[in-house]
Structures are given as C-alpha cells and as structure tokens.
Amino acid sequence: MVIQIQAKYLKHFDSENAFGIDLGSQKSVICAGLNSYLSNAVISKENKNFLSCALNLDHCRSTQTRILLDGTERSVGAQVEGRKDALYGFKSLLGCFRRNNALIGDNKNQFEHSSYTAKYGREGKSNFSSEQIAAMYLRKILYGIKFPGDIPPEFANAPQESDMSIQFDKPPSIVLSVPTFWKQSQREALLTAAKVAEIDVLSLVHDTTAAAVCFACTRLPPNAGLRTPYQLIIADFGSQGLQISIFRIAKTLHGLTITALAHSWSCNVGGDNIDHIVAAYLTQKLSLQYKQQSHRFVPDQNQNQDNNNNNTKQLNDEVQKSQIRLIKAAERVKRTLSGVPAINESFELLPDFDVQLQMTREELEKLINGIDLEIKNTVESALMQALDKNSIELVGAQSRMPFLQRSLEIAINDQLSKLSIQQSPESAHPKLILSHQLNTDESVSWGCAKLAQLQAKTVSANQTRIYNSTIPLPADRARADAELNAILSMTAKDQV
C-alpha cells in the first residue's frame, strides 16, 4: 500500500464536509478541517487545512460507542452514561454470524445476524442488526458535532460557539479506520452501515496506517526521509487486540510517500482480554474474602438448577449483574494501576453489597505475564519483513499500561538485534525507545481526516461507492491485508 501526499496538499486546499472517524470499540473520535466547522467565518488559506478534533454536544473530544434507543429518540454521549439499556458492542459484531442449530450433514447451514432488541419506533419493540445500530450511531455522532476542539493560535477573531455549525447540503464524505485483523465480511458490513446512514465512505484505512499519516504530517523530523527513507513502527494497543505495522516514509520536493511494508496482529492482547483475566482474578479473590456472599457473584458451573424456579432466576440474574460490574471494576483497576502502584477502594458489587478492592501493579503484571509471548510473536511476524527502523510510536486505548509498553520495547529490540546479527555479525541495531509523540486517542481520526481531505478533492462519491462495492475477497488470508489495503486506499495522483 502506498499513500502519496503532495506538497500543495500539505499546505492548504479547500475541502468541506470531509471527516475522519475512528470508530472504536469503547469510544469514537471525529476529526475534520477547520472550514467544516466554521461555515459562517472567513478562513484564510493558511488555516483551511488545519485539522481539529470535533467536540460533541457535551463538549467532549470523544463519544462512548454506545447508543440508547428510547421511543423515537436516539441518544449518545452524556445522556447514555449510567443507562443499563444502552446498546454497545455493535462494532465487534459487524459482519459476524452465529450458527443457528445447524445439523451435521445439512447442506443449508442456517446463519443469522447478531441482533439487538430495543423499545424503539412506532411498534415499541424491534430487532435491529449490528449494521443498523452502527448506522444509527454513526449518523447521530456525525450530525451531532458542532464545535472544533482546537483553533489555531494565529486565527484572529475566533467566532463564538453560536456561529459554529456544520451545514450538510450534501451527504458528508468520510474516511473510516478499521483494524488490520478485520475480515472482508466485517469491512463490507461497516460500508453497509455507512450506506444506511446516508454517508459517503471515501475509503477504509487501517488504524495503524491512519496513525502513520498523522505522524508523517505532524511529527516527522525536518530532515528525515530526504536521503534515506524513514522507517516507522506503529503499535496500536486497542480493546480488541494488538496491531503492529511497519511503514517507510520518503520525503521529496513533491511531497510525502508513505509505504506500508508489513502488518501483524494478535487478538489475544486486547484490553477486553485483560479485563476478563483481571475480573476472574477479582472473583476468586473476593470469593475467599466474602465467603458467605460468594454465591451471589460467583457463577456455579457444576450446579444443575431448574431455570423455571423464580429463586433460581433471581440468583442467576444477580450473578450475571455482578459479573458485569466486576468487568467494569477490572477496567478501572487496569486504568488506575497504569498511573499509580496500588489501588485500595470500595465499590458496589451489588445494590446492598459493597466490597473492598485491593490490588498492586505487581499483582496485575504477574497476572497478565502470559501475554508476553503473544507480543513477541506479533513483533517477530512484523519485523521479519523490514530491518532498519528509526522510531516506535505507540497509540491506542491500552497503550498507557507500563507493562505493555515495557514488553513491547523489549520484544522489538530483541528481534531487531537478532535480525541485525544475522545480516551482519559485527554490527548491532541501535536500541529503540518507545515514543509518545502522537495523541493516543486522536491520531487515528486525524490521519483519516487528512486522507478524507485528499480524497474528497480527487474522487467523486459515485466512483467511491462503485469502487468499494467491487472489493474482492482474497483467497489467501495471509495476503488479504496487503491486497485490501492497496484497493481501499485511494490517493491523489495528479501531478503538481
């Protein structure tokens, strides 16, 4: 995959209603050019190309990836917080199917989409597919943004919020990021969701590729990439897994060329996996600490109970709710221990039952020590295809965990040293240190917005729809990543 960003597009150009969206499993971020927000203000050419993270109606830079359907209203953001009936997890279910009691030997194996049930619409209760929920969410957050999160300091006479609004005279054009480990069915499901939301998708781009575009445009050292290409490692620790990609960045008088050399991933190192490991540990620990109440929050795997019994139903519901709260507590523990060495606080496990939660960072790191091997294997798979590296950039919601940072840095340097000795026993590869120059939460959406600006100038919406609808399904899964990237990433090819 090759992305070309020409010099004239690095400075300024006019492209309205082009947005970049990082649709995350936990939260989503939107980014766009300044002129998309300030429709009633006169913007100089120097500021037209300024990209800003979008603030939602709650003045937050990100929005939780969950939506509440109530009557005829759709709600996101602060209105959803604390609501148990809010719908979430639909990104993970896009393009996924579950077997519906298919019989062995039956040629017509029955599959059905994962669905959500909500009290919504005239009938009061309906079933929705994950694509429909994703469509409603995308449209709600995109049409709900009003303000830029950042305004350039040299922008004089900045307008008031009442003067800031996005006018959609035509369907907005967006670039969406997707994980490198997504299958073709998941990508097509996301395009279907965008179509339902009446949004023109210019292209899909990998999370790591969007982050690389952000680095190349905002953080690349002044003289880097001129004589020799700049080799960049992007590591994205997200909720669903770890993604590692290698990029080559070359700079010329005509602009930047960003080439993807390798992609590797593991879905066993995601934040959700860590949350479940910690939750299981907390369950075991609390069951010993609160033995008399343990039956209320510890699932009984061996007991064969009558599910029609009201007491049994009530107990099962109580256990299920407590397990959900333990998952949330595990997430809080993980987040807290990323900044402090120990946590000691109480939380409500059940409405009438509070527990004391104690854990140290050392306990957490010992608990998840097994993912070390997954990180090493993922690193080895990516680095085999490219040796000389200049820097490692870390992004993603889980990238703040010290253990993951340390494990990744050790794994990369060990592999680079091994490969360097194999090529030239007398020379060793210089040690690389993790860099945190990119915004871990917003760099992906920024890169998507930059590509949206480029592609909105060079590709019509009709061409994009036809192009995306003809994406082939690669027969060889090992080559699927490179093939899909080459097709899904459209760049400006006109001469300067």
PDB file of C-alpha atoms in Angstrom, residues 26 36 74 85 101 114 162 292 318 322 342 371 380 400 402 414 445 452 455 465 483:
ATOM      1  CA  GLN A  26     -15.179   1.727  23.598  1.00  0.00           C
ATOM      2  CA  SER A  36     -16.073  22.278   8.026  1.00  0.00           C
ATOM      3  CA  ARG A  74     -31.719   8.232  19.794  1.00  0.00           C
ATOM      4  CA  ASP A  85     -30.439  -0.312  28.452  1.00  0.00           C
ATOM      5  CA  ASN A 101     -28.675 -25.040  15.470  1.00  0.00           C
ATOM      6  CA  SER A 114     -26.370 -10.922  15.686  1.00  0.00           C
ATOM      7  CA  SER A 162     -23.254  30.200  18.308  1.00  0.00           C
ATOM      8  CA  GLN A 292     -20.910 -16.037  52.899  1.00  0.00           C
ATOM      9  CA  GLU A 318     -27.816 -11.332  40.373  1.00  0.00           C
ATOM     10  CA  SER A 322     -22.265  -8.816  39.500  1.00  0.00           C
ATOM     11  CA  ALA A 342      -1.527   0.296  44.085  1.00  0.00           C
ATOM     12  CA  ILE A 371       0.601 -12.170  27.037  1.00  0.00           C
ATOM     13  CA  GLU A 380       8.555 -11.120  15.153  1.00  0.00           C
ATOM     14  CA  ARG A 400      -0.749   3.655  28.769  1.00  0.00           C
ATOM     15  CA  PRO A 402       3.563   0.319  31.713  1.00  0.00           C
ATOM     16  CA  ASP A 414      15.438  -8.199  20.917  1.00  0.00           C
ATOM     17  CA  SER A 445      -9.035  10.081  13.387  1.00  0.00           C
ATOM     18  CA  ALA A 452     -10.580  12.439   3.590  1.00  0.00           C
ATOM     19  CA  GLN A 455      -9.688  12.018  -1.463  1.00  0.00           C
ATOM     20  CA  ARG A 465     -19.348   3.657  -3.982  1.00  0.00           C
ATOM     21  CA  GLU A 483      -4.448  -6.638  -1.100  1.00  0.00           C
TER      22      GLU A 483
END
